[in-house]
CSV table of C-alpha atoms in Angstrom, one decimal:
chain,number,residue,atom,x,y,z
A,20,UNK,CA,0.0,-0.1,-0.1
A,21,UNK,CA,2.8,2.4,0.7
A,22,UNK,CA,4.4,1.5,-2.6
A,23,UNK,CA,1.3,2.3,-4.1
A,24,UNK,CA,0.8,5.8,-2.5
A,25,UNK,CA,4.4,6.6,-3.4
A,26,UNK,CA,3.7,5.6,-7.1
A,27,UNK,CA,0.7,7.9,-7.3
A,28,UNK,CA,2.5,10.6,-5.9
A,29,UNK,CA,5.1,10.2,-8.4
A,30,UNK,CA,2.8,9.9,-11.2
A,31,UNK,CA,1.1,13.3,-10.0
A,32,UNK,CA,4.4,15.0,-9.9
A,33,UNK,CA,5.5,13.7,-13.2
A,34,UNK,CA,2.1,15.1,-14.6
A,35,UNK,CA,2.5,18.6,-12.8
A,36,UNK,CA,6.3,18.7,-14.1
A,37,UNK,CA,5.2,18.0,-17.7
A,38,UNK,CA,2.4,20.6,-17.5
A,39,UNK,CA,4.7,23.5,-16.1
A,40,UNK,CA,7.7,22.2,-18.6
A,41,UNK,CA,5.2,22.4,-21.5
A,42,UNK,CA,4.0,25.9,-20.5
A,43,UNK,CA,7.6,26.8,-20.2
A,44,UNK,CA,8.6,25.6,-23.7
A,45,UNK,CA,5.7,27.7,-25.2
A,46,UNK,CA,7.5,30.9,-24.2
A,47,UNK,CA,11.0,30.1,-25.4
A,48,UNK,CA,13.1,27.0,-27.0
A,49,UNK,CA,12.7,24.1,-25.2
A,50,UNK,CA,16.4,23.5,-24.7
A,51,UNK,CA,16.4,27.1,-23.0
A,52,UNK,CA,13.7,25.7,-20.6
A,53,UNK,CA,15.9,22.7,-19.9
A,54,UNK,CA,19.0,25.0,-19.1
A,55,UNK,CA,16.9,26.1,-16.2
A,56,UNK,CA,15.1,22.9,-15.1
A,57,UNK,CA,18.1,20.5,-15.3
A,58,UNK,CA,20.2,22.4,-12.9
A,59,UNK,CA,17.1,22.9,-10.6
A,60,UNK,CA,16.6,19.3,-10.5
A,61,UNK,CA,20.0,18.4,-9.7
A,62,UNK,CA,20.0,21.0,-6.6
A,63,UNK,CA,16.6,19.4,-5.3
A,64,UNK,CA,18.6,16.1,-5.4
A,65,UNK,CA,21.8,17.4,-3.8
A,66,UNK,CA,19.6,18.9,-1.0
A,67,UNK,CA,18.2,15.3,-0.4
A,68,UNK,CA,21.5,13.7,0.0
A,69,UNK,CA,22.0,14.8,3.5
A,70,UNK,CA,18.5,13.5,4.4
A,71,UNK,CA,18.0,10.5,2.8
A,72,UNK,CA,21.9,9.4,2.4
A,73,UNK,CA,23.6,8.4,-0.8
A,74,UNK,CA,26.3,5.8,-1.9
A,75,UNK,CA,28.2,5.8,-5.1
A,76,UNK,CA,29.8,2.3,-5.7
A,77,UNK,CA,30.4,0.9,-9.2
A,78,UNK,CA,27.0,-0.3,-9.5
A,79,UNK,CA,25.3,2.7,-8.3
A,80,UNK,CA,27.5,4.9,-10.7
A,81,UNK,CA,26.5,2.6,-13.8
A,82,UNK,CA,23.0,2.4,-13.2
A,83,UNK,CA,22.6,6.0,-12.5
A,84,UNK,CA,24.5,7.1,-15.5
A,85,UNK,CA,22.6,4.6,-17.8
A,86,UNK,CA,19.3,6.3,-16.4
A,87,UNK,CA,20.7,9.8,-17.1
A,88,UNK,CA,21.5,8.7,-20.8
A,89,UNK,CA,17.9,7.3,-21.1
A,90,UNK,CA,16.5,10.5,-19.5
A,91,UNK,CA,18.1,12.7,-22.2
A,92,UNK,CA,17.2,10.5,-25.0
A,93,UNK,CA,13.6,10.4,-23.7
A,94,UNK,CA,13.7,14.1,-23.4
A,95,UNK,CA,14.8,14.7,-26.9
A,96,UNK,CA,12.7,12.0,-28.5
A,97,UNK,CA,9.6,13.1,-26.4
A,98,UNK,CA,9.5,16.6,-27.7
A,99,UNK,CA,10.5,15.9,-31.3
A,100,UNK,CA,7.5,13.4,-31.2
A,101,UNK,CA,4.8,16.0,-30.0
A,102,UNK,CA,6.5,18.5,-32.2
A,103,UNK,CA,5.5,16.1,-35.3
A,104,UNK,CA,2.1,15.3,-33.9
A,105,UNK,CA,-0.7,14.4,-33.7
A,106,UNK,CA,-0.5,14.4,-30.0
A,107,UNK,CA,-3.8,12.8,-29.4
A,108,UNK,CA,-2.5,9.6,-30.8
A,109,UNK,CA,1.3,9.8,-30.3
A,110,UNK,CA,0.9,11.0,-26.4
A,111,UNK,CA,-0.9,7.7,-25.1
A,112,UNK,CA,1.7,5.5,-27.3
A,113,UNK,CA,4.6,7.0,-25.6
A,114,UNK,CA,2.8,6.5,-22.1
A,115,UNK,CA,1.6,3.0,-22.9
A,116,UNK,CA,5.2,1.9,-24.2
A,117,UNK,CA,6.8,3.6,-21.0
A,118,UNK,CA,4.7,1.3,-18.9
A,119,UNK,CA,4.8,-2.1,-20.9
A,120,UNK,CA,8.4,-2.3,-21.0
A,121,UNK,CA,8.8,-2.1,-17.0
A,122,UNK,CA,6.0,-4.4,-16.4
A,123,UNK,CA,7.5,-7.1,-18.7
A,124,UNK,CA,11.0,-6.6,-16.9
A,125,UNK,CA,9.3,-7.1,-13.5
A,126,UNK,CA,7.5,-10.2,-14.5
A,127,UNK,CA,10.6,-11.6,-16.1
A,128,UNK,CA,12.4,-11.0,-12.9
A,129,UNK,CA,9.7,-13.1,-11.1
A,130,UNK,CA,7.0,-10.6,-9.7
A,131,UNK,CA,3.6,-12.3,-9.3
A,132,UNK,CA,0.3,-10.7,-9.6
A,133,UNK,CA,-2.7,-11.8,-7.4
A,134,UNK,CA,-6.2,-12.1,-9.0
A,135,UNK,CA,-7.0,-8.4,-8.3
A,136,UNK,CA,-3.6,-7.3,-9.8
A,137,UNK,CA,-4.3,-9.5,-12.9
A,138,UNK,CA,-7.4,-7.6,-13.6
A,139,UNK,CA,-6.1,-4.2,-12.5
A,140,UNK,CA,-3.0,-4.1,-14.6
A,141,UNK,CA,-4.7,-4.1,-18.1
A,142,UNK,CA,-7.4,-1.7,-16.8
A,143,UNK,CA,-4.5,0.6,-15.8
A,144,UNK,CA,-3.2,0.2,-19.2
A,145,UNK,CA,-6.5,1.1,-21.0
A,146,UNK,CA,-6.7,4.0,-18.4
A,147,UNK,CA,-3.4,5.5,-19.4
A,148,UNK,CA,-4.5,5.2,-23.2
A,149,UNK,CA,-7.8,7.0,-22.5
A,150,UNK,CA,-6.7,9.6,-20.1
A,151,UNK,CA,-3.7,10.9,-22.5
A,152,UNK,CA,-5.8,10.6,-25.8
A,153,UNK,CA,-7.1,13.9,-26.8
A,154,UNK,CA,-10.3,14.8,-28.8
A,155,UNK,CA,-9.9,13.5,-32.6
A,156,UNK,CA,-7.8,10.7,-32.0
A,157,UNK,CA,-9.6,8.2,-33.8
A,158,UNK,CA,-9.2,10.3,-37.1
A,159,UNK,CA,-5.7,11.6,-36.8
A,160,UNK,CA,-3.2,9.5,-38.6
A,161,UNK,CA,0.4,9.7,-37.5
A,162,UNK,CA,3.3,9.1,-39.8
A,163,UNK,CA,5.6,6.2,-39.5
A,164,UNK,CA,8.3,8.4,-38.5
A,165,UNK,CA,6.2,9.9,-35.7
A,166,UNK,CA,5.3,6.5,-34.3
A,167,UNK,CA,8.7,5.3,-34.4
A,168,UNK,CA,9.7,8.3,-32.5
A,169,UNK,CA,6.8,7.6,-30.1
A,170,UNK,CA,7.9,4.4,-29.3
A,171,UNK,CA,11.2,5.4,-28.9
A,172,UNK,CA,10.4,8.2,-26.4
A,173,UNK,CA,8.3,5.6,-24.6
A,174,UNK,CA,11.4,2.9,-24.5
A,175,UNK,CA,13.5,5.6,-23.3
A,176,UNK,CA,11.3,6.6,-20.5
A,177,UNK,CA,10.8,3.1,-19.5
A,178,UNK,CA,14.6,2.2,-19.6
A,179,UNK,CA,15.2,5.3,-17.3
A,180,UNK,CA,12.9,3.8,-14.8
A,181,UNK,CA,14.2,0.1,-15.2
A,182,UNK,CA,17.8,1.5,-14.8
A,183,UNK,CA,16.8,3.5,-11.6
A,184,UNK,CA,15.0,0.3,-10.3
A,185,UNK,CA,18.2,-2.0,-11.2
A,186,UNK,CA,20.4,0.3,-8.8
A,187,UNK,CA,21.5,-1.0,-5.4
A,188,UNK,CA,18.4,-0.7,-2.8
A,189,UNK,CA,21.0,0.7,-0.2
A,190,UNK,CA,22.5,3.5,-2.6
A,191,UNK,CA,20.0,6.1,-1.2
A,192,UNK,CA,19.7,9.1,-3.7
A,193,UNK,CA,22.8,8.2,-5.4
A,194,UNK,CA,21.7,7.1,-8.5
A,195,UNK,CA,19.3,9.8,-9.0
A,196,UNK,CA,22.4,12.6,-8.3
A,197,UNK,CA,24.5,10.5,-10.8
A,198,UNK,CA,21.5,10.1,-13.3
A,199,UNK,CA,20.5,14.0,-13.3
A,200,UNK,CA,24.1,14.9,-13.5
A,201,UNK,CA,24.6,12.9,-16.6
A,202,UNK,CA,21.5,14.2,-18.2
A,203,UNK,CA,22.2,17.6,-17.2
A,204,UNK,CA,25.6,17.5,-19.0
A,205,UNK,CA,24.1,16.1,-22.1
A,206,UNK,CA,21.4,18.5,-22.4
A,207,UNK,CA,23.3,21.6,-21.5
A,208,UNK,CA,25.8,20.6,-23.8
A,209,UNK,CA,23.3,20.1,-26.5
A,210,UNK,CA,22.0,23.6,-25.7
A,211,UNK,CA,25.5,25.1,-26.0
A,212,UNK,CA,26.1,23.4,-29.4
A,213,UNK,CA,22.8,24.6,-30.8
A,214,UNK,CA,22.7,28.1,-29.0
A,215,UNK,CA,22.6,29.8,-32.4
A,216,UNK,CA,19.3,28.3,-33.3
A,217,UNK,CA,17.6,28.7,-29.9
A,218,UNK,CA,16.3,32.3,-30.7
A,219,UNK,CA,16.3,35.2,-28.5
A,220,UNK,CA,13.3,34.3,-26.4
A,221,UNK,CA,14.1,34.0,-22.5
A,222,UNK,CA,12.8,31.2,-20.6
A,223,UNK,CA,10.3,31.2,-17.9
A,224,UNK,CA,12.6,31.0,-14.9
A,225,UNK,CA,10.4,30.2,-12.2
A,226,UNK,CA,8.1,27.9,-13.9
A,227,UNK,CA,11.3,25.9,-15.6
A,228,UNK,CA,12.9,25.6,-12.5
A,229,UNK,CA,9.5,24.5,-10.6
A,230,UNK,CA,9.2,21.8,-13.5
A,231,UNK,CA,12.7,20.4,-12.8
A,232,UNK,CA,12.0,20.3,-9.1
A,233,UNK,CA,9.0,18.4,-9.6
A,234,UNK,CA,10.7,16.0,-11.6
A,235,UNK,CA,13.1,15.3,-9.1
A,236,UNK,CA,10.4,14.7,-6.6
A,237,UNK,CA,8.8,12.4,-9.2
A,238,UNK,CA,12.1,10.2,-9.6
A,239,UNK,CA,12.5,10.3,-5.9
A,240,UNK,CA,8.9,8.7,-5.4
A,241,UNK,CA,9.3,6.4,-8.2
A,242,UNK,CA,12.7,5.0,-6.7
A,243,UNK,CA,11.3,4.6,-3.3
A,244,UNK,CA,8.0,3.0,-4.6
A,245,UNK,CA,10.1,0.5,-6.7
A,246,UNK,CA,12.3,-0.4,-4.0
A,247,UNK,CA,9.3,-1.1,-1.7
A,248,UNK,CA,6.8,-2.8,-4.2
A,249,UNK,CA,6.7,-4.5,-7.7
A,250,UNK,CA,8.2,-2.8,-10.5
A,251,UNK,CA,5.0,-4.2,-12.7
A,252,UNK,CA,2.7,-2.6,-10.4
A,253,UNK,CA,4.4,0.6,-9.6
A,254,UNK,CA,5.4,1.4,-13.4
A,255,UNK,CA,1.8,1.3,-14.7
A,256,UNK,CA,0.9,3.5,-12.0
A,257,UNK,CA,3.5,6.1,-12.8
A,258,UNK,CA,2.5,5.8,-16.2
A,259,UNK,CA,-0.9,7.4,-15.5
A,260,UNK,CA,0.9,10.8,-15.2
A,261,UNK,CA,-1.1,12.3,-18.2
A,262,UNK,CA,-4.2,12.4,-15.7
A,263,UNK,CA,-2.1,14.9,-13.6
A,264,UNK,CA,-1.3,17.0,-16.8
A,265,UNK,CA,-5.0,16.9,-18.0
A,266,UNK,CA,-6.5,18.0,-14.5
A,267,UNK,CA,-4.1,20.9,-14.5
A,268,UNK,CA,-4.8,21.9,-17.9
A,269,UNK,CA,-8.5,21.9,-17.1
A,270,UNK,CA,-8.2,23.8,-14.1
A,271,UNK,CA,-5.4,26.5,-15.1
A,272,UNK,CA,-6.1,26.8,-18.8
A,273,UNK,CA,-9.9,26.1,-18.9
A,274,UNK,CA,-9.4,23.0,-21.1
A,275,UNK,CA,-12.5,20.5,-21.4
A,276,UNK,CA,-12.2,16.8,-20.8
A,277,UNK,CA,-13.7,14.9,-23.4
A,278,UNK,CA,-15.8,11.8,-22.5
A,279,UNK,CA,-12.8,9.2,-23.2
A,280,UNK,CA,-10.9,10.9,-20.6
A,281,UNK,CA,-13.5,11.3,-18.2
A,282,UNK,CA,-13.9,7.2,-18.4
A,283,UNK,CA,-10.4,6.9,-18.3
A,284,UNK,CA,-10.0,8.8,-15.0
A,285,UNK,CA,-12.7,6.4,-13.8
A,286,UNK,CA,-10.8,3.4,-15.1
A,287,UNK,CA,-7.7,4.6,-13.3
A,288,UNK,CA,-9.4,4.8,-10.0
A,289,UNK,CA,-10.8,1.4,-10.2
A,290,UNK,CA,-7.3,-0.1,-11.5
A,291,UNK,CA,-5.4,1.7,-8.4
A,292,UNK,CA,-8.2,0.1,-6.1
A,293,UNK,CA,-7.4,-3.3,-7.7
A,294,UNK,CA,-3.9,-3.1,-7.5
A,295,UNK,CA,-4.1,-2.0,-3.8
A,296,UNK,CA,-5.5,-5.3,-3.2
A,297,UNK,CA,-2.8,-7.2,-5.1
């Protein structure tokens, strides 16, 4: 139950981070947003170090660095995917893949589901698709390139989660710090290399920093949830992060929820209840 609550918190934090990051990216080039978000994210994790502890053994360094590379790749692929569109189709594809791969890894590693979990897990997958699909998803047809990028983005997100899960359980926030340092270095290097193409617009500093801080909180909650529960269950709950983005968009931007998303939110609540009984 504690792992489930942590996974829900991680999902909500990811959804809020995506919402703020998306708003920030509207005001300036996305890489300018990252140059603020990445250091802010790393700063939060460094502040957590004295509180939660951290060790940096070879396994922690290896898995943390791998998660950082996957995180940087996920960022590039995700925003490239959404830039091509249509978002109403590609967003649920990305979310579904990001959930499916960790679930497969967890089951291959010997995790087992009770009857409630066997019903709740596929229901959660359905909820992920419904919640993240926008209006017009049935009629929109993405290109083959866009679909491949969406699968790649989902796979990169999934690999980040799997790599964090593989880090030693007694390493504290060590893998998070290493991963964020690596991903920050990669994205900041990309921003510097492409600085002439980023345009003159200044980033939304407070919004971008908040997005980075929330992303760190989401990573921490996922790591704690995965250490205390099954990866197969935790990953699919975390993949419900579009629900947080959708609800914030409704509250802050006045966007309406269509019928499919309302059904998806109901399915998500039912799935979480079933997984709690697993």
